[in-house]
Short mmCIF file of C-alpha atoms in Angstrom, two decimals:
data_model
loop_
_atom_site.label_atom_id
_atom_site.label_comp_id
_atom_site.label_asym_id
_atom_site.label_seq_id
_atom_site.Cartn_x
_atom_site.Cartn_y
_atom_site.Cartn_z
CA UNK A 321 -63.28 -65.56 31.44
CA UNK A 322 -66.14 -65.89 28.89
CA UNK A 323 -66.68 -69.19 27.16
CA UNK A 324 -68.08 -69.41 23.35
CA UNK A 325 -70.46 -72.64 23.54
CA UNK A 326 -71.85 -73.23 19.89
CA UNK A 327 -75.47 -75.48 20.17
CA UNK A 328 -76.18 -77.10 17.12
CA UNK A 329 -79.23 -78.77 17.05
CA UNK A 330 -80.73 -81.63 15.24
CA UNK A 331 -82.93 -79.12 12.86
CA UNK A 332 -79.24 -77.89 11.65
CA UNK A 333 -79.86 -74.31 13.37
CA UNK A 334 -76.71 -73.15 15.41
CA UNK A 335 -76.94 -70.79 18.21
CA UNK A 336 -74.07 -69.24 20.32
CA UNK A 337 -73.89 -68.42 24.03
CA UNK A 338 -71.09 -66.68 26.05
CA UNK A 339 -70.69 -69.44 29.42
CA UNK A 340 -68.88 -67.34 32.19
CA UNK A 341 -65.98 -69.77 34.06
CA UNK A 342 -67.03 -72.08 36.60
CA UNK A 343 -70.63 -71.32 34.74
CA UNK A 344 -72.44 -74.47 33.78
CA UNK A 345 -73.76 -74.47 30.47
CA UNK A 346 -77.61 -75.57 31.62
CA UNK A 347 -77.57 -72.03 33.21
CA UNK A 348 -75.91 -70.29 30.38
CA UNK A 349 -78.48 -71.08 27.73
CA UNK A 350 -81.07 -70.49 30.41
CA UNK A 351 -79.50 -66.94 30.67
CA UNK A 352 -79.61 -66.70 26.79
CA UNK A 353 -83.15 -68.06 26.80
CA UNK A 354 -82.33 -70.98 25.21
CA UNK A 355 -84.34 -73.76 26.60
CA UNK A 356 -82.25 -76.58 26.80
CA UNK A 357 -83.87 -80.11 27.77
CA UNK A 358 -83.70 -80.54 31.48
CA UNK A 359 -85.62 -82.60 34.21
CA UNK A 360 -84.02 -82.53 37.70
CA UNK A 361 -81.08 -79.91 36.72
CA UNK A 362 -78.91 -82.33 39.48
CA UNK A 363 -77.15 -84.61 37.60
CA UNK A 364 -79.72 -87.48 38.17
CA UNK A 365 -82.58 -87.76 35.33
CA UNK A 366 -79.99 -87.63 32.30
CA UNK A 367 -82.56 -85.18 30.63
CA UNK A 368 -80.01 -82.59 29.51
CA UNK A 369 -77.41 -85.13 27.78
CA UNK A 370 -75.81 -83.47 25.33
CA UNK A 371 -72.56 -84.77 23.23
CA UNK A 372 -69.40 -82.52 23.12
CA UNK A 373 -67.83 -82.38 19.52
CA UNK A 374 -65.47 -80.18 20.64
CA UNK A 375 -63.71 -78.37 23.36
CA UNK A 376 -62.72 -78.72 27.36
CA UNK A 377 -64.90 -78.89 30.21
CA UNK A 378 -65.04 -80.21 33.89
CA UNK A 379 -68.69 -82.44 34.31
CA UNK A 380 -67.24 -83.15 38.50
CA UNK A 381 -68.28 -86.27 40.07
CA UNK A 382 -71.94 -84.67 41.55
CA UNK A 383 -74.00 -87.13 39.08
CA UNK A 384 -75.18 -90.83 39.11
CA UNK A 385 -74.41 -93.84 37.07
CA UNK A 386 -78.00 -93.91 35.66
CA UNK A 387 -77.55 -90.52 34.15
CA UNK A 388 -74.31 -90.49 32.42
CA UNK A 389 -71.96 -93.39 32.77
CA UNK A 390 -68.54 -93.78 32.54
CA UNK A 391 -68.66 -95.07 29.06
CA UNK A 392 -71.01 -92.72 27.95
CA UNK A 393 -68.28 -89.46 29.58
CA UNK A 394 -65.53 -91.35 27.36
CA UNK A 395 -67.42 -90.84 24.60
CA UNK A 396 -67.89 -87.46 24.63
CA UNK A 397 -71.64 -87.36 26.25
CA UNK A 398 -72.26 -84.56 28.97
CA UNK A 399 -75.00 -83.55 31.20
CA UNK A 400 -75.32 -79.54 30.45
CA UNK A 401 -76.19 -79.23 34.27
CA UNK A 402 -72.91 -80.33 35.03
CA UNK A 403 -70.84 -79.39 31.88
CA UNK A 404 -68.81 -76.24 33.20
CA UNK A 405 -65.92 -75.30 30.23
CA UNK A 406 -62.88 -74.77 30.38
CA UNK A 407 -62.74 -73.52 26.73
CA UNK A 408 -64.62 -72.91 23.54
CA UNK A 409 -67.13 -75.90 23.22
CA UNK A 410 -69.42 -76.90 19.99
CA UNK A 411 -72.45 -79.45 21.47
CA UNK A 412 -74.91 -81.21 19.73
CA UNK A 413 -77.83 -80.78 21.15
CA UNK A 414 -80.51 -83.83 20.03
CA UNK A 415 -83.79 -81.71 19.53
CA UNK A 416 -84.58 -79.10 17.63
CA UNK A 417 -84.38 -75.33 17.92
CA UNK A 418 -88.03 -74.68 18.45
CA UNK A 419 -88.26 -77.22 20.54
CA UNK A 420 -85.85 -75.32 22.91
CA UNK A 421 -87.87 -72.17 22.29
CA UNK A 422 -84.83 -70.63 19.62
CA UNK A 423 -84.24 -70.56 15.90
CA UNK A 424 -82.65 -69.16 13.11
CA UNK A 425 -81.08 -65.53 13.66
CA UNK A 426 -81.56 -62.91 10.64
CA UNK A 427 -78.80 -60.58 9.65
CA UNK A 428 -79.50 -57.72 7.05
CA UNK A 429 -76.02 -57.52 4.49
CA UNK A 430 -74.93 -54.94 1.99
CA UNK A 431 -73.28 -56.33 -1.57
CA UNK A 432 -69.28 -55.43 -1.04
CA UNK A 433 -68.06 -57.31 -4.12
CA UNK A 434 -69.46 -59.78 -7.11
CA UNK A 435 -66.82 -61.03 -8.89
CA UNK A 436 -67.30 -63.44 -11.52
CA UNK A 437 -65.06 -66.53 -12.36
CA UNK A 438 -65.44 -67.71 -15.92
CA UNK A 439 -68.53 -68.78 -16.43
CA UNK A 440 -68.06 -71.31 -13.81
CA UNK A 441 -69.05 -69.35 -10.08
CA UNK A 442 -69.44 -65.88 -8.86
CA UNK A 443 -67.50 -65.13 -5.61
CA UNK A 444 -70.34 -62.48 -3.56
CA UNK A 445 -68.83 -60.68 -0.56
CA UNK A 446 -71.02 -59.01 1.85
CA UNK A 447 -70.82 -56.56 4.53
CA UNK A 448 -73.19 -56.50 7.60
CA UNK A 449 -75.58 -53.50 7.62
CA UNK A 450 -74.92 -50.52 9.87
CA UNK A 451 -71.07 -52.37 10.70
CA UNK A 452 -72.46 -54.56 12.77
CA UNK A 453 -71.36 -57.80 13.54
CA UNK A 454 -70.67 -60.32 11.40
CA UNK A 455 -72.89 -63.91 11.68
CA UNK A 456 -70.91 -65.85 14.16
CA UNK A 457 -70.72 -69.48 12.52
CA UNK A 458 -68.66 -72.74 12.38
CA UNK A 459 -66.09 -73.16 9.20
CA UNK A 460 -67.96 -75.31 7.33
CA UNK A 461 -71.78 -74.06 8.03
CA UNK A 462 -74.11 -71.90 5.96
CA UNK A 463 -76.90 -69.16 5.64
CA UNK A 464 -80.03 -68.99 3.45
CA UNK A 465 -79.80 -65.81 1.47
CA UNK A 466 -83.38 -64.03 -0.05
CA UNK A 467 -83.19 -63.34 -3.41
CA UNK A 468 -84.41 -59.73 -4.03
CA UNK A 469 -88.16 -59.29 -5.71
CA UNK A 470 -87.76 -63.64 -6.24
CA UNK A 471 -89.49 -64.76 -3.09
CA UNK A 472 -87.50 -67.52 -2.83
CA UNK A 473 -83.62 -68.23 -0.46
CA UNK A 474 -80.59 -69.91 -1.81
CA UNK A 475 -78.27 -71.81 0.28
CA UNK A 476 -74.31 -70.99 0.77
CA UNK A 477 -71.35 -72.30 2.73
CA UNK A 478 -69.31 -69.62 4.02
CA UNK A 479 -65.63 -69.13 2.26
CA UNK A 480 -64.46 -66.88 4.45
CA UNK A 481 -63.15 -67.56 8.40
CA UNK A 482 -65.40 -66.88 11.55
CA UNK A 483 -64.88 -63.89 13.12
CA UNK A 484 -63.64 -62.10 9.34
CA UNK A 485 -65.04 -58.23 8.80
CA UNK A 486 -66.37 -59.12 5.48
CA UNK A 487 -68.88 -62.74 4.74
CA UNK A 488 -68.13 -64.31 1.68
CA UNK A 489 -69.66 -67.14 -0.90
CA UNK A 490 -68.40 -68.63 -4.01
CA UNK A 491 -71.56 -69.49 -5.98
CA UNK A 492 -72.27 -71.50 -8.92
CA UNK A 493 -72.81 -69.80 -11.97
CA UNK A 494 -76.00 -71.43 -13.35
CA UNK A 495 -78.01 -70.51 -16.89
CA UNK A 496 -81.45 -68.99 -15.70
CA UNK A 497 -80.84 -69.64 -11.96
CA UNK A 498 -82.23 -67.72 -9.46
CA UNK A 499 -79.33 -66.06 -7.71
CA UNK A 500 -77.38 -66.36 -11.52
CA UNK A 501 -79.68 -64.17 -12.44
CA UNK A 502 -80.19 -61.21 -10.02
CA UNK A 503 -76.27 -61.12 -9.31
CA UNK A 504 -75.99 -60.36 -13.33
CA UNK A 505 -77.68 -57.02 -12.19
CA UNK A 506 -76.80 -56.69 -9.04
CA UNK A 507 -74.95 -53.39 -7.98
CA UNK A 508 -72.37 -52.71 -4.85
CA UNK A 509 -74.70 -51.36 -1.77
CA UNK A 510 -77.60 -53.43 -2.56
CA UNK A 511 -79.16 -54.75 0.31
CA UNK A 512 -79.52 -58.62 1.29
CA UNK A 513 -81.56 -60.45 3.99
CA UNK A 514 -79.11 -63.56 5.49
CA UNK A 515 -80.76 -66.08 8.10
CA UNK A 516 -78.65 -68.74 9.54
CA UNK A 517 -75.80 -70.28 10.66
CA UNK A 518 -77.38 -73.53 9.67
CA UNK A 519 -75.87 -76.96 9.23
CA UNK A 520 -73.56 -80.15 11.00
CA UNK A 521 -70.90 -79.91 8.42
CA UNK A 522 -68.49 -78.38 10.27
CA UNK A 523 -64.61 -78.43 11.50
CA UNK A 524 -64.49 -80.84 14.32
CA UNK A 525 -61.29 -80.37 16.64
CA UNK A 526 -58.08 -81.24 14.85
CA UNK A 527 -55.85 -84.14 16.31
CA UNK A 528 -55.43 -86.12 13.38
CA UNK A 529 -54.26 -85.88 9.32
CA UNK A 530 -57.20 -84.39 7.73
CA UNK A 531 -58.06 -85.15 3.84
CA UNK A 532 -60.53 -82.46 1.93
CA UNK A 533 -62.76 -83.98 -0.53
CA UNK A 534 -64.61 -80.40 -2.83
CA UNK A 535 -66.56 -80.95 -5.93
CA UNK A 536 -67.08 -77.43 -7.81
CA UNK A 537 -68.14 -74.67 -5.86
CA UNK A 538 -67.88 -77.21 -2.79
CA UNK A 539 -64.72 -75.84 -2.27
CA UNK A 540 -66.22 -72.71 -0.19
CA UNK A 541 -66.32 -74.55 2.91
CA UNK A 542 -63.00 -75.58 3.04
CA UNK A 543 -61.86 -72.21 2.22
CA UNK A 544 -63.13 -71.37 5.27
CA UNK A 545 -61.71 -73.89 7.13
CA UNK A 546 -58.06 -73.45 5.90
CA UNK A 547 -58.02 -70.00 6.97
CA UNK A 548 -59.40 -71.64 10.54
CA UNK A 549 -56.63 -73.98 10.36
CA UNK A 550 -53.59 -71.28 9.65
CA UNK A 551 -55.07 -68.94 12.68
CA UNK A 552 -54.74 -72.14 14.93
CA UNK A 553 -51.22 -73.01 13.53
CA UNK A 554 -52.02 -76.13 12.67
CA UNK A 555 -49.39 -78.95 11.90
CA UNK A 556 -51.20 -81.99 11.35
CA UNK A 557 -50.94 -82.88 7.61
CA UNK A 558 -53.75 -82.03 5.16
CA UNK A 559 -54.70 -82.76 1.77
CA UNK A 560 -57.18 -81.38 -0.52
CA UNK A 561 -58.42 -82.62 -3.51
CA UNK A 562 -60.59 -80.39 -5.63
CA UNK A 563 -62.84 -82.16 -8.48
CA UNK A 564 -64.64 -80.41 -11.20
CA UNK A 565 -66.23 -81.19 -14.20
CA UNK A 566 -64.25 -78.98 -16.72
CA UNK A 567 -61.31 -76.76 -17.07
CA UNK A 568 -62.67 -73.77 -16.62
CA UNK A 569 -64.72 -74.73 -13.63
CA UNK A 570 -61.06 -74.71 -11.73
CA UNK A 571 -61.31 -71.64 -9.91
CA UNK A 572 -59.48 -69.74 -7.11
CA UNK A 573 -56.71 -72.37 -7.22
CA UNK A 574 -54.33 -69.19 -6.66
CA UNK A 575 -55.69 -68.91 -2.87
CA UNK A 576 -55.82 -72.44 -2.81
CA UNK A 577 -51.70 -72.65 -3.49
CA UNK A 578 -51.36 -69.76 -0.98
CA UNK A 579 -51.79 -72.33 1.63
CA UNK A 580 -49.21 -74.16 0.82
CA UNK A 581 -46.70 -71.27 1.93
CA UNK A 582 -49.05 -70.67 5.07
CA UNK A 583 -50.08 -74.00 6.49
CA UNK A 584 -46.25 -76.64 7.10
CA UNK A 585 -48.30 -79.36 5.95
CA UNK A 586 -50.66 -78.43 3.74
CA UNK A 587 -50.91 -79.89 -0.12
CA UNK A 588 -53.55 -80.33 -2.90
CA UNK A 589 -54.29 -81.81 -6.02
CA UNK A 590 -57.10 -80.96 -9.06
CA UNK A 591 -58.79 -83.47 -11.17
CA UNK A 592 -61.18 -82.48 -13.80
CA UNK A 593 -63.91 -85.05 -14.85
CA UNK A 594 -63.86 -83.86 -18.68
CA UNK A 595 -62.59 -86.73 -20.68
CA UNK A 596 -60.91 -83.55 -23.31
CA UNK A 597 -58.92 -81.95 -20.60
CA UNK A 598 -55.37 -81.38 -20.92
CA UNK A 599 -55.08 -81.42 -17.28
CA UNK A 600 -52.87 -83.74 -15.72
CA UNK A 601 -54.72 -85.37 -13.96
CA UNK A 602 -58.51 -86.73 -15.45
CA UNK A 603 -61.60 -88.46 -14.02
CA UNK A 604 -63.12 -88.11 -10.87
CA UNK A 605 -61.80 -87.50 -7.41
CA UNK A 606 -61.92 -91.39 -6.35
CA UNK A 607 -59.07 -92.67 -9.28
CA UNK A 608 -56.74 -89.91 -7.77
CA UNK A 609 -56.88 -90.87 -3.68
CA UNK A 610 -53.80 -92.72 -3.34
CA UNK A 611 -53.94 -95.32 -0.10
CA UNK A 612 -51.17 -92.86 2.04
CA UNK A 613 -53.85 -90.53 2.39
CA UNK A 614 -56.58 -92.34 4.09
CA UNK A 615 -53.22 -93.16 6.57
CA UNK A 616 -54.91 -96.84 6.78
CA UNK A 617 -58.10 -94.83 8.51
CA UNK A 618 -56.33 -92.56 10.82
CA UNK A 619 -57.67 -89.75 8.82
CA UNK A 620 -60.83 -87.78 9.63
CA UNK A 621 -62.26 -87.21 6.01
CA UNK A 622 -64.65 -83.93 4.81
CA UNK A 623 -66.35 -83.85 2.01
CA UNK A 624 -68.68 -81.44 -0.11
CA UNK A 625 -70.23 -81.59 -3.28
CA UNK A 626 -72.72 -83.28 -5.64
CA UNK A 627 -74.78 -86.31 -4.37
CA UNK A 628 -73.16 -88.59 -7.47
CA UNK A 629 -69.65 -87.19 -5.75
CA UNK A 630 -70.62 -87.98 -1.94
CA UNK A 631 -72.54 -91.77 -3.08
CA UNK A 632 -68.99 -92.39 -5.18
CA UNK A 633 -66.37 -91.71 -2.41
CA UNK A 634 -68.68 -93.51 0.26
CA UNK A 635 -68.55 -96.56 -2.25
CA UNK A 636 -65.00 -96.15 -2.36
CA UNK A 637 -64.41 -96.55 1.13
CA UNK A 638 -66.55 -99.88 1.13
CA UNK A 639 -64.82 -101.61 -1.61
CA UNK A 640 -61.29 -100.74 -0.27
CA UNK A 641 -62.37 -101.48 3.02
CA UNK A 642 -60.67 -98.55 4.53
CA UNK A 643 -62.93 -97.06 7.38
CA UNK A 644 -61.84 -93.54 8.08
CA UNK A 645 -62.12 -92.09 11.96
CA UNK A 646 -64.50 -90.04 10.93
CA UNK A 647 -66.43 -89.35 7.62
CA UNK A 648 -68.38 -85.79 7.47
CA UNK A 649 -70.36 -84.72 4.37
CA UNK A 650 -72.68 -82.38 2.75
CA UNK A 651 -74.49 -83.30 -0.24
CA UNK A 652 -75.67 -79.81 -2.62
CA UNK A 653 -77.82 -79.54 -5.04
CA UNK A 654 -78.33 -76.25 -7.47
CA UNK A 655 -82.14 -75.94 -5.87
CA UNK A 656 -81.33 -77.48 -2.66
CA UNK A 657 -82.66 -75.95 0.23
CA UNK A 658 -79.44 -76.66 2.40
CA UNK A 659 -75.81 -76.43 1.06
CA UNK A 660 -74.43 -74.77 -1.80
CA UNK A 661 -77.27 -73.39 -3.88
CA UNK A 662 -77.57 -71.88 -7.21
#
């Protein structure tokens, strides 16, 4: 039995390593020259301590208070040169890439579709050169992507599911942007240059309701993560709420309701910010999250979209005083250099 162990590291890079069983991951990254940090290698120093997001794993009893204690194991903390899985793991490892003599993997891409939606977002599917592989990634994470003849990368959360044939985006549609422009002229069979995974906004394991917070082309993430969560059968109850500015910038809310046939307990709701909508329901995503959702903080909450979008929702959750489990976000910009780009 091979493990898949996902490092993410503090510099957002994310590199994958196969652990054998009864392997301990110290050795496995070792194998995959990935330097993790490491003093002793015995269990004694606490060099290597890592924190598990995700997964099962056996850390045995061959390690001393002073390097991982009991309070630290209940929280999720490991020592690598221990850690031996029992099943898919993600860790986050607290230094960076280089530091652990890795970084970013490259991936060339041929153009498979551009489809445009309004003149709201573009959905881009790609297929990896030569049919190789496809990036392995975490739903939720994303890859730079080099403009042709531009010089410059623009930053995309996947919307399609680890592990799919075909890699797929759902970009913003912006007036003289970079990546608006060149997809304009862009044919099928044109070649792209992807680097990545990248990013800690990601699916953590599921034992709790879940409520999905997208502004705009935000929603790509979660696209990916639905598709995650019908592959895993998923039951817990889920709720996404999709904000946008305008009518028109409503888009793929057809796959969106196709989840509501696929997952038991799946829903979602739209709200469009544009005070001369029709739609039913107006404003911004904060006046339409009803107290039952945030299940009085048993709720692990994910959101993506604008900075004004992320700074309102964490405001929200001060003056209600509702604390969620957990609160992950990613904040885009249409230039940023992480997240959705333009």
């Amino acid at each position: 039995m091979c493990y898949k162990i996902a490092l993410n590291f503090e510099d957002g890079v994310t590199r994958f390593i196969g652990c054998n069983s009864g392997e301990k991951v110290l050795d496995a990254a070792y194998r995959a020259k990935i330097n993790l940090p490491m003093d002793c290698s015995d269990g004694v120093c606490g060099t290597c301590k890592c924190r598990a997001e995700s997964g099962s794993y056996d850390l045995g009893d061959d390690y001393i208070e002073d390097a991982l204690t009991a309070e630290e194991a209940e929280g999720g903390l490991v020592l690598t040169c221990q850690m031996k899985p029992t099943s898919d793991c993600v860790l986050s490892v607290p230094m960076t890439s280089l530091a652990c003599k890795t970084g970013q993997q490259s991936f060339a891409a041929t153009v498979a579709k551009i489809a445009p939606h309004n003149d709201a977002a573009i959905v881009l599917e790609l297929d990896m050169d030569g049919g190789g592989a496809a990036p392995v990634f975490l739903s939720g994470q994303y890859v730079n992507i080099a403009v042709p003849g531009s010089g410059q990368s623009r930053s995309y959360s996947f919307s399609t599911v680890p592990g799919a044939g075909r890699v797929g985006f759902l970009i913003k549609k912006i007036p003289g942007g970079v990546m608006s422009t060149w997809l304009e002229q862009a044919a099928i069979g044109e070649r792209l240059d992807i680097t990545g995974p990248l990013g800690s906004f990601y699916l953590r394991e599921v034992k709790r309701p879940l409520l999905l917070l997208a502004g705009g082309t935000g929603l790509a993430p979660f696209l990916s993560m639905l598709e995650g969560l019908v592959q895993d059968r998923s039951e817990e109850r889920i709720h996404l709420i999709y904000g946008v500015t305008r009518d028109l910038d409503l888009v793929l809310v057809e796959e969106i309701e196709a989840y509501t046939r696929r997952l038991p307990n799946f829903s979602y709701s739209t709200v469009v910010a544009e005070e001369a909508s029709s739609h039913p329901r107006k404003g911004w995503v904060t006046q339409h999250m009803p107290a039952e959702l945030l299940n009085g903080g048993n709720v692990d909450v994910y959101l993506c979209g604008p900075p004004p979008m992320v700074d309102a929702v964490r405001r929200h959750f001060d003056e209600t005083g509702v604390k969620p489990n957990s609160f992950h976000y990613e904040k885009f910009t249409p230039n940023a250099a992480a997240g959705a780009g333009a």
